[in-house]
Amino acid sequence: MKSRVLILCTGNSCRSQMAEGLLRFMAADRIEAYSAGTDPHGIHPDAVVAMDEMGIDIRGHESEHVDTYLGFGIDTVITVCERASSNCPTFPERVGRVHWSFDDPASAQGGDEERRAVFRRVRDEIAASLRSWLDKGCPA
């Protein structure tokens, strides 16, 4: 049986969406990856571009509220921003908790290329964290 992992951030528009796509790509054989937000805003177009560059299509993802996954049988919640970590609801089932804090690429300033560079950097930081976590055998 696959582990169910929920990646949580505030807007469910960038970091958690990229992490969901990356985790599905890296560990689809053993993990069902989902993402949600405490205040979902829809998927940011630059997140789609950043993931396309890796050959991962997140266009079909939904921007959902975390309450969607209460009682869903989540095994692990990964929070990817401070606000989501402090506002994460208590899940009725026993879940593992992991917290990593990444810059919010949606707040990047500048032209298209400057903003996309921030999205790429954050995407790569998330990928490195997920790789390390998976290499340690997580989720157990």
PDB file of N, CA, C and O in Angstrom, residues 30-97:
ATOM      1  N   ARG A  30       5.646   4.449  -4.728  1.00  0.00           N
ATOM      2  CA  ARG A  30       5.405   4.167  -3.309  1.00  0.00           C
ATOM      3  C   ARG A  30       4.656   5.256  -2.556  1.00  0.00           C
ATOM      4  O   ARG A  30       4.338   5.097  -1.377  1.00  0.00           O
ATOM      5  N   ILE A  31       4.372   6.382  -3.234  1.00  0.00           N
ATOM      6  CA  ILE A  31       3.712   7.499  -2.554  1.00  0.00           C
ATOM      7  C   ILE A  31       2.589   8.063  -3.419  1.00  0.00           C
ATOM      8  O   ILE A  31       2.753   8.241  -4.618  1.00  0.00           O
ATOM      9  N   GLU A  32       1.462   8.353  -2.775  1.00  0.00           N
ATOM     10  CA  GLU A  32       0.400   9.148  -3.384  1.00  0.00           C
ATOM     11  C   GLU A  32       0.585  10.555  -2.852  1.00  0.00           C
ATOM     12  O   GLU A  32       0.449  10.798  -1.655  1.00  0.00           O
ATOM     13  N   ALA A  33       0.940  11.486  -3.732  1.00  0.00           N
ATOM     14  CA  ALA A  33       1.218  12.859  -3.319  1.00  0.00           C
ATOM     15  C   ALA A  33       0.024  13.761  -3.602  1.00  0.00           C
ATOM     16  O   ALA A  33      -0.620  13.661  -4.655  1.00  0.00           O
ATOM     17  N   TYR A  34      -0.246  14.648  -2.655  1.00  0.00           N
ATOM     18  CA  TYR A  34      -1.320  15.629  -2.758  1.00  0.00           C
ATOM     19  C   TYR A  34      -0.785  16.959  -2.240  1.00  0.00           C
ATOM     20  O   TYR A  34       0.203  16.998  -1.510  1.00  0.00           O
ATOM     21  N   SER A  35      -1.463  18.046  -2.581  1.00  0.00           N
ATOM     22  CA  SER A  35      -1.104  19.339  -2.007  1.00  0.00           C
ATOM     23  C   SER A  35      -2.367  20.117  -1.691  1.00  0.00           C
ATOM     24  O   SER A  35      -3.424  19.884  -2.277  1.00  0.00           O
ATOM     25  N   ALA A  36      -2.207  21.036  -0.740  1.00  0.00           N
ATOM     26  CA  ALA A  36      -3.337  21.874  -0.332  1.00  0.00           C
ATOM     27  C   ALA A  36      -2.790  23.139   0.308  1.00  0.00           C
ATOM     28  O   ALA A  36      -1.589  23.259   0.566  1.00  0.00           O
ATOM     29  N   GLY A  37      -3.700  24.061   0.579  1.00  0.00           N
ATOM     30  CA  GLY A  37      -3.319  25.314   1.217  1.00  0.00           C
ATOM     31  C   GLY A  37      -4.263  25.679   2.339  1.00  0.00           C
ATOM     32  O   GLY A  37      -5.404  25.226   2.370  1.00  0.00           O
ATOM     33  N   THR A  38      -3.774  26.502   3.239  1.00  0.00           N
ATOM     34  CA  THR A  38      -4.639  26.997   4.301  1.00  0.00           C
ATOM     35  C   THR A  38      -5.520  28.135   3.787  1.00  0.00           C
ATOM     36  O   THR A  38      -6.543  28.443   4.378  1.00  0.00           O
ATOM     37  N   ASP A  39      -5.111  28.737   2.652  1.00  0.00           N
ATOM     38  CA  ASP A  39      -5.878  29.801   1.993  1.00  0.00           C
ATOM     39  C   ASP A  39      -5.585  29.718   0.489  1.00  0.00           C
ATOM     40  O   ASP A  39      -4.840  30.541  -0.056  1.00  0.00           O
ATOM     41  N   PRO A  40      -6.136  28.714  -0.207  1.00  0.00           N
ATOM     42  CA  PRO A  40      -5.752  28.456  -1.601  1.00  0.00           C
ATOM     43  C   PRO A  40      -6.121  29.586  -2.562  1.00  0.00           C
ATOM     44  O   PRO A  40      -7.169  30.209  -2.417  1.00  0.00           O
ATOM     45  N   HIS A  41      -5.208  29.834  -3.540  1.00  0.00           N
ATOM     46  CA  HIS A  41      -5.370  30.931  -4.498  1.00  0.00           C
ATOM     47  C   HIS A  41      -5.419  30.492  -5.950  1.00  0.00           C
ATOM     48  O   HIS A  41      -5.562  31.331  -6.820  1.00  0.00           O
ATOM     49  N   GLY A  42      -5.200  29.252  -6.270  1.00  0.00           N
ATOM     50  CA  GLY A  42      -5.065  28.841  -7.666  1.00  0.00           C
ATOM     51  C   GLY A  42      -3.590  28.694  -8.015  1.00  0.00           C
ATOM     52  O   GLY A  42      -2.728  29.236  -7.333  1.00  0.00           O
ATOM     53  N   ILE A  43      -3.301  27.957  -9.050  1.00  0.00           N
ATOM     54  CA  ILE A  43      -1.915  27.652  -9.407  1.00  0.00           C
ATOM     55  C   ILE A  43      -1.275  28.840 -10.132  1.00  0.00           C
ATOM     56  O   ILE A  43      -1.842  29.383 -11.077  1.00  0.00           O
ATOM     57  N   HIS A  44      -0.099  29.201  -9.692  1.00  0.00           N
ATOM     58  CA  HIS A  44       0.640  30.327 -10.274  1.00  0.00           C
ATOM     59  C   HIS A  44       1.219  29.902 -11.622  1.00  0.00           C
ATOM     60  O   HIS A  44       1.838  28.842 -11.738  1.00  0.00           O
ATOM     61  N   PRO A  45       1.050  30.696 -12.666  1.00  0.00           N
ATOM     62  CA  PRO A  45       1.551  30.322 -14.001  1.00  0.00           C
ATOM     63  C   PRO A  45       3.064  30.103 -14.054  1.00  0.00           C
ATOM     64  O   PRO A  45       3.541  29.265 -14.824  1.00  0.00           O
ATOM     65  N   ASP A  46       3.829  30.824 -13.227  1.00  0.00           N
ATOM     66  CA  ASP A  46       5.279  30.618 -13.237  1.00  0.00           C
ATOM     67  C   ASP A  46       5.672  29.284 -12.597  1.00  0.00           C
ATOM     68  O   ASP A  46       6.723  28.726 -12.908  1.00  0.00           O
ATOM     69  N   ALA A  47       4.829  28.755 -11.719  1.00  0.00           N
ATOM     70  CA  ALA A  47       5.079  27.418 -11.171  1.00  0.00           C
ATOM     71  C   ALA A  47       4.919  26.381 -12.281  1.00  0.00           C
ATOM     72  O   ALA A  47       5.693  25.430 -12.383  1.00  0.00           O
ATOM     73  N   VAL A  48       3.928  26.575 -13.124  1.00  0.00           N
ATOM     74  CA  VAL A  48       3.705  25.679 -14.266  1.00  0.00           C
ATOM     75  C   VAL A  48       4.914  25.714 -15.195  1.00  0.00           C
ATOM     76  O   VAL A  48       5.420  24.671 -15.624  1.00  0.00           O
ATOM     77  N   VAL A  49       5.420  26.912 -15.480  1.00  0.00           N
ATOM     78  CA  VAL A  49       6.586  27.060 -16.355  1.00  0.00           C
ATOM     79  C   VAL A  49       7.810  26.369 -15.757  1.00  0.00           C
ATOM     80  O   VAL A  49       8.519  25.623 -16.442  1.00  0.00           O
ATOM     81  N   ALA A  50       8.060  26.605 -14.471  1.00  0.00           N
ATOM     82  CA  ALA A  50       9.224  26.007 -13.809  1.00  0.00           C
ATOM     83  C   ALA A  50       9.171  24.484 -13.856  1.00  0.00           C
ATOM     84  O   ALA A  50      10.190  23.816 -14.072  1.00  0.00           O
ATOM     85  N   MET A  51       7.992  23.936 -13.672  1.00  0.00           N
ATOM     86  CA  MET A  51       7.860  22.476 -13.695  1.00  0.00           C
ATOM     87  C   MET A  51       7.935  21.936 -15.122  1.00  0.00           C
ATOM     88  O   MET A  51       8.506  20.871 -15.359  1.00  0.00           O
ATOM     89  N   ASP A  52       7.378  22.671 -16.078  1.00  0.00           N
ATOM     90  CA  ASP A  52       7.494  22.271 -17.491  1.00  0.00           C
ATOM     91  C   ASP A  52       8.949  22.112 -17.892  1.00  0.00           C
ATOM     92  O   ASP A  52       9.297  21.216 -18.662  1.00  0.00           O
ATOM     93  N   GLU A  53       9.802  22.990 -17.380  1.00  0.00           N
ATOM     94  CA  GLU A  53      11.231  22.924 -17.709  1.00  0.00           C
ATOM     95  C   GLU A  53      11.866  21.608 -17.268  1.00  0.00           C
ATOM     96  O   GLU A  53      12.884  21.210 -17.808  1.00  0.00           O
ATOM     97  N   MET A  54      11.258  20.939 -16.306  1.00  0.00           N
ATOM     98  CA  MET A  54      11.745  19.637 -15.841  1.00  0.00           C
ATOM     99  C   MET A  54      10.978  18.479 -16.481  1.00  0.00           C
ATOM    100  O   MET A  54      11.202  17.332 -16.131  1.00  0.00           O
ATOM    101  N   GLY A  55      10.038  18.802 -17.344  1.00  0.00           N
ATOM    102  CA  GLY A  55       9.227  17.765 -17.965  1.00  0.00           C
ATOM    103  C   GLY A  55       8.099  17.264 -17.084  1.00  0.00           C
ATOM    104  O   GLY A  55       7.579  16.171 -17.296  1.00  0.00           O
ATOM    105  N   ILE A  56       7.709  18.048 -16.092  1.00  0.00           N
ATOM    106  CA  ILE A  56       6.631  17.680 -15.173  1.00  0.00           C
ATOM    107  C   ILE A  56       5.478  18.651 -15.396  1.00  0.00           C
ATOM    108  O   ILE A  56       5.628  19.856 -15.221  1.00  0.00           O
ATOM    109  N   ASP A  57       4.321  18.118 -15.767  1.00  0.00           N
ATOM    110  CA  ASP A  57       3.147  18.936 -16.070  1.00  0.00           C
ATOM    111  C   ASP A  57       2.228  18.986 -14.851  1.00  0.00           C
ATOM    112  O   ASP A  57       1.705  17.958 -14.415  1.00  0.00           O
ATOM    113  N   ILE A  58       2.039  20.192 -14.299  1.00  0.00           N
ATOM    114  CA  ILE A  58       1.145  20.345 -13.144  1.00  0.00           C
ATOM    115  C   ILE A  58      -0.138  21.085 -13.516  1.00  0.00           C
ATOM    116  O   ILE A  58      -0.898  21.491 -12.639  1.00  0.00           O
ATOM    117  N   ARG A  59      -0.399  21.225 -14.810  1.00  0.00           N
ATOM    118  CA  ARG A  59      -1.596  21.953 -15.247  1.00  0.00           C
ATOM    119  C   ARG A  59      -2.896  21.331 -14.730  1.00  0.00           C
ATOM    120  O   ARG A  59      -3.865  22.032 -14.511  1.00  0.00           O
ATOM    121  N   GLY A  60      -2.923  20.035 -14.550  1.00  0.00           N
ATOM    122  CA  GLY A  60      -4.135  19.365 -14.100  1.00  0.00           C
ATOM    123  C   GLY A  60      -4.321  19.369 -12.595  1.00  0.00           C
ATOM    124  O   GLY A  60      -5.321  18.862 -12.094  1.00  0.00           O
ATOM    125  N   HIS A  61      -3.372  19.944 -11.858  1.00  0.00           N
ATOM    126  CA  HIS A  61      -3.499  20.003 -10.401  1.00  0.00           C
ATOM    127  C   HIS A  61      -4.610  20.959 -10.003  1.00  0.00           C
ATOM    128  O   HIS A  61      -4.935  21.899 -10.717  1.00  0.00           O
ATOM    129  N   GLU A  62      -5.173  20.716  -8.850  1.00  0.00           N
ATOM    130  CA  GLU A  62      -6.203  21.583  -8.272  1.00  0.00           C
ATOM    131  C   GLU A  62      -5.587  22.356  -7.106  1.00  0.00           C
ATOM    132  O   GLU A  62      -4.725  21.836  -6.409  1.00  0.00           O
ATOM    133  N   SER A  63      -6.032  23.566  -6.888  1.00  0.00           N
ATOM    134  CA  SER A  63      -5.641  24.333  -5.707  1.00  0.00           C
ATOM    135  C   SER A  63      -6.741  24.124  -4.679  1.00  0.00           C
ATOM    136  O   SER A  63      -7.840  24.657  -4.813  1.00  0.00           O
ATOM    137  N   GLU A  64      -6.447  23.325  -3.658  1.00  0.00           N
ATOM    138  CA  GLU A  64      -7.484  22.896  -2.722  1.00  0.00           C
ATOM    139  C   GLU A  64      -7.206  23.370  -1.303  1.00  0.00           C
ATOM    140  O   GLU A  64      -6.059  23.618  -0.931  1.00  0.00           O
ATOM    141  N   HIS A  65      -8.252  23.419  -0.516  1.00  0.00           N
ATOM    142  CA  HIS A  65      -8.131  23.776   0.894  1.00  0.00           C
ATOM    143  C   HIS A  65      -7.725  22.536   1.687  1.00  0.00           C
ATOM    144  O   HIS A  65      -8.173  21.420   1.391  1.00  0.00           O
ATOM    145  N   VAL A  66      -6.936  22.741   2.709  1.00  0.00           N
ATOM    146  CA  VAL A  66      -6.445  21.628   3.529  1.00  0.00           C
ATOM    147  C   VAL A  66      -7.586  20.800   4.120  1.00  0.00           C
ATOM    148  O   VAL A  66      -7.447  19.578   4.300  1.00  0.00           O
ATOM    149  N   ASP A  67      -8.712  21.412   4.411  1.00  0.00           N
ATOM    150  CA  ASP A  67      -9.833  20.670   4.997  1.00  0.00           C
ATOM    151  C   ASP A  67     -10.307  19.523   4.102  1.00  0.00           C
ATOM    152  O   ASP A  67     -10.904  18.564   4.586  1.00  0.00           O
ATOM    153  N   THR A  68     -10.022  19.613   2.802  1.00  0.00           N
ATOM    154  CA  THR A  68     -10.376  18.549   1.861  1.00  0.00           C
ATOM    155  C   THR A  68      -9.761  17.218   2.285  1.00  0.00           C
ATOM    156  O   THR A  68     -10.319  16.159   2.011  1.00  0.00           O
ATOM    157  N   TYR A  69      -8.624  17.283   2.964  1.00  0.00           N
ATOM    158  CA  TYR A  69      -7.864  16.074   3.276  1.00  0.00           C
ATOM    159  C   TYR A  69      -8.006  15.610   4.721  1.00  0.00           C
ATOM    160  O   TYR A  69      -7.398  14.612   5.104  1.00  0.00           O
ATOM    161  N   LEU A  70      -8.809  16.283   5.505  1.00  0.00           N
ATOM    162  CA  LEU A  70      -9.068  15.803   6.864  1.00  0.00           C
ATOM    163  C   LEU A  70      -9.880  14.517   6.764  1.00  0.00           C
ATOM    164  O   LEU A  70     -10.868  14.453   6.051  1.00  0.00           O
ATOM    165  N   GLY A  71      -9.443  13.479   7.430  1.00  0.00           N
ATOM    166  CA  GLY A  71     -10.128  12.195   7.372  1.00  0.00           C
ATOM    167  C   GLY A  71      -9.846  11.416   6.103  1.00  0.00           C
ATOM    168  O   GLY A  71     -10.519  10.424   5.814  1.00  0.00           O
ATOM    169  N   PHE A  72      -8.854  11.825   5.332  1.00  0.00           N
ATOM    170  CA  PHE A  72      -8.525  11.225   4.042  1.00  0.00           C
ATOM    171  C   PHE A  72      -7.520  10.081   4.165  1.00  0.00           C
ATOM    172  O   PHE A  72      -7.230   9.403   3.199  1.00  0.00           O
ATOM    173  N   GLY A  73      -6.974   9.883   5.347  1.00  0.00           N
ATOM    174  CA  GLY A  73      -5.979   8.828   5.535  1.00  0.00           C
ATOM    175  C   GLY A  73      -4.569   9.268   5.184  1.00  0.00           C
ATOM    176  O   GLY A  73      -3.763   8.472   4.700  1.00  0.00           O
ATOM    177  N   ILE A  74      -4.262  10.534   5.428  1.00  0.00           N
ATOM    178  CA  ILE A  74      -2.922  11.052   5.166  1.00  0.00           C
ATOM    179  C   ILE A  74      -1.946  10.444   6.168  1.00  0.00           C
ATOM    180  O   ILE A  74      -2.226  10.383   7.367  1.00  0.00           O
ATOM    181  N   ASP A  75      -0.792  10.011   5.676  1.00  0.00           N
ATOM    182  CA  ASP A  75       0.249   9.434   6.533  1.00  0.00           C
ATOM    183  C   ASP A  75       1.271  10.470   6.988  1.00  0.00           C
ATOM    184  O   ASP A  75       1.768  10.404   8.111  1.00  0.00           O
ATOM    185  N   THR A  76       1.593  11.404   6.093  1.00  0.00           N
ATOM    186  CA  THR A  76       2.600  12.424   6.391  1.00  0.00           C
ATOM    187  C   THR A  76       2.149  13.765   5.833  1.00  0.00           C
ATOM    188  O   THR A  76       1.664  13.827   4.702  1.00  0.00           O
ATOM    189  N   VAL A  77       2.329  14.823   6.624  1.00  0.00           N
ATOM    190  CA  VAL A  77       2.095  16.192   6.168  1.00  0.00           C
ATOM    191  C   VAL A  77       3.447  16.892   6.128  1.00  0.00           C
ATOM    192  O   VAL A  77       4.177  16.898   7.123  1.00  0.00           O
ATOM    193  N   ILE A  78       3.766  17.448   4.959  1.00  0.00           N
ATOM    194  CA  ILE A  78       4.980  18.246   4.812  1.00  0.00           C
ATOM    195  C   ILE A  78       4.540  19.695   4.632  1.00  0.00           C
ATOM    196  O   ILE A  78       3.854  20.014   3.664  1.00  0.00           O
ATOM    197  N   THR A  79       4.918  20.556   5.566  1.00  0.00           N
ATOM    198  CA  THR A  79       4.633  21.980   5.419  1.00  0.00           C
ATOM    199  C   THR A  79       5.864  22.636   4.793  1.00  0.00           C
ATOM    200  O   THR A  79       6.995  22.306   5.140  1.00  0.00           O
ATOM    201  N   VAL A  80       5.610  23.550   3.848  1.00  0.00           N
ATOM    202  CA  VAL A  80       6.719  24.162   3.111  1.00  0.00           C
ATOM    203  C   VAL A  80       6.798  25.674   3.315  1.00  0.00           C
ATOM    204  O   VAL A  80       7.499  26.358   2.581  1.00  0.00           O
ATOM    205  N   CYS A  81       6.082  26.183   4.322  1.00  0.00           N
ATOM    206  CA  CYS A  81       6.205  27.580   4.704  1.00  0.00           C
ATOM    207  C   CYS A  81       5.831  27.719   6.177  1.00  0.00           C
ATOM    208  O   CYS A  81       5.123  26.879   6.725  1.00  0.00           O
ATOM    209  N   GLU A  82       6.322  28.783   6.791  1.00  0.00           N
ATOM    210  CA  GLU A  82       6.092  28.993   8.223  1.00  0.00           C
ATOM    211  C   GLU A  82       4.614  29.168   8.554  1.00  0.00           C
ATOM    212  O   GLU A  82       4.131  28.611   9.537  1.00  0.00           O
ATOM    213  N   ARG A  83       3.917  29.929   7.733  1.00  0.00           N
ATOM    214  CA  ARG A  83       2.503  30.196   8.021  1.00  0.00           C
ATOM    215  C   ARG A  83       1.664  28.928   7.993  1.00  0.00           C
ATOM    216  O   ARG A  83       0.804  28.719   8.846  1.00  0.00           O
ATOM    217  N   ALA A  84       1.932  28.072   7.025  1.00  0.00           N
ATOM    218  CA  ALA A  84       1.178  26.807   6.957  1.00  0.00           C
ATOM    219  C   ALA A  84       1.523  25.912   8.137  1.00  0.00           C
ATOM    220  O   ALA A  84       0.653  25.229   8.679  1.00  0.00           O
ATOM    221  N   SER A  85       2.781  25.930   8.544  1.00  0.00           N
ATOM    222  CA  SER A  85       3.186  25.102   9.684  1.00  0.00           C
ATOM    223  C   SER A  85       2.456  25.522  10.949  1.00  0.00           C
ATOM    224  O   SER A  85       1.958  24.686  11.700  1.00  0.00           O
ATOM    225  N   SER A  86       2.347  26.835  11.166  1.00  0.00           N
ATOM    226  CA  SER A  86       1.682  27.307  12.384  1.00  0.00           C
ATOM    227  C   SER A  86       0.163  27.222  12.291  1.00  0.00           C
ATOM    228  O   SER A  86      -0.520  27.217  13.313  1.00  0.00           O
ATOM    229  N   ASN A  87      -0.380  27.128  11.065  1.00  0.00           N
ATOM    230  CA  ASN A  87      -1.831  27.050  10.883  1.00  0.00           C
ATOM    231  C   ASN A  87      -2.314  25.672  10.448  1.00  0.00           C
ATOM    232  O   ASN A  87      -3.469  25.530  10.051  1.00  0.00           O
ATOM    233  N   CYS A  88      -1.444  24.690  10.501  1.00  0.00           N
ATOM    234  CA  CYS A  88      -1.818  23.339  10.071  1.00  0.00           C
ATOM    235  C   CYS A  88      -2.860  22.774  11.034  1.00  0.00           C
ATOM    236  O   CYS A  88      -2.653  22.780  12.247  1.00  0.00           O
ATOM    237  N   PRO A  89      -3.980  22.302  10.510  1.00  0.00           N
ATOM    238  CA  PRO A  89      -4.998  21.742  11.400  1.00  0.00           C
ATOM    239  C   PRO A  89      -4.528  20.416  11.997  1.00  0.00           C
ATOM    240  O   PRO A  89      -3.585  19.802  11.519  1.00  0.00           O
ATOM    241  N   THR A  90      -5.206  20.012  13.030  1.00  0.00           N
ATOM    242  CA  THR A  90      -4.931  18.709  13.621  1.00  0.00           C
ATOM    243  C   THR A  90      -5.702  17.676  12.816  1.00  0.00           C
ATOM    244  O   THR A  90      -6.918  17.775  12.668  1.00  0.00           O
ATOM    245  N   PHE A  91      -4.959  16.731  12.278  1.00  0.00           N
ATOM    246  CA  PHE A  91      -5.602  15.674  11.499  1.00  0.00           C
ATOM    247  C   PHE A  91      -6.134  14.617  12.443  1.00  0.00           C
ATOM    248  O   PHE A  91      -5.492  14.286  13.440  1.00  0.00           O
ATOM    249  N   PRO A  92      -7.317  14.066  12.139  1.00  0.00           N
ATOM    250  CA  PRO A  92      -7.901  13.068  13.038  1.00  0.00           C
ATOM    251  C   PRO A  92      -7.078  11.786  13.102  1.00  0.00           C
ATOM    252  O   PRO A  92      -7.014  11.140  14.127  1.00  0.00           O
ATOM    253  N   GLU A  93      -6.429  11.442  12.010  1.00  0.00           N
ATOM    254  CA  GLU A  93      -5.595  10.260  12.036  1.00  0.00           C
ATOM    255  C   GLU A  93      -4.182  10.638  12.474  1.00  0.00           C
ATOM    256  O   GLU A  93      -3.810  11.792  12.474  1.00  0.00           O
ATOM    257  N   ARG A  94      -3.423   9.655  12.874  1.00  0.00           N
ATOM    258  CA  ARG A  94      -2.045   9.899  13.319  1.00  0.00           C
ATOM    259  C   ARG A  94      -1.178  10.119  12.080  1.00  0.00           C
ATOM    260  O   ARG A  94      -1.036   9.219  11.258  1.00  0.00           O
ATOM    261  N   VAL A  95      -0.594  11.282  11.966  1.00  0.00           N
ATOM    262  CA  VAL A  95       0.225  11.597  10.797  1.00  0.00           C
ATOM    263  C   VAL A  95       1.618  12.028  11.224  1.00  0.00           C
ATOM    264  O   VAL A  95       1.797  12.620  12.284  1.00  0.00           O
ATOM    265  N   GLY A  96       2.591  11.721  10.372  1.00  0.00           N
ATOM    266  CA  GLY A  96       3.932  12.240  10.564  1.00  0.00           C
ATOM    267  C   GLY A  96       3.968  13.679  10.108  1.00  0.00           C
ATOM    268  O   GLY A  96       3.200  14.082   9.241  1.00  0.00           O
ATOM    269  N   ARG A  97       4.837  14.465  10.706  1.00  0.00           N
ATOM    270  CA  ARG A  97       4.958  15.881  10.333  1.00  0.00           C
ATOM    271  C   ARG A  97       6.406  16.165   9.948  1.00  0.00           C
ATOM    272  O   ARG A  97       7.334  15.787  10.654  1.00  0.00           O
TER     273      ARG A  97
END
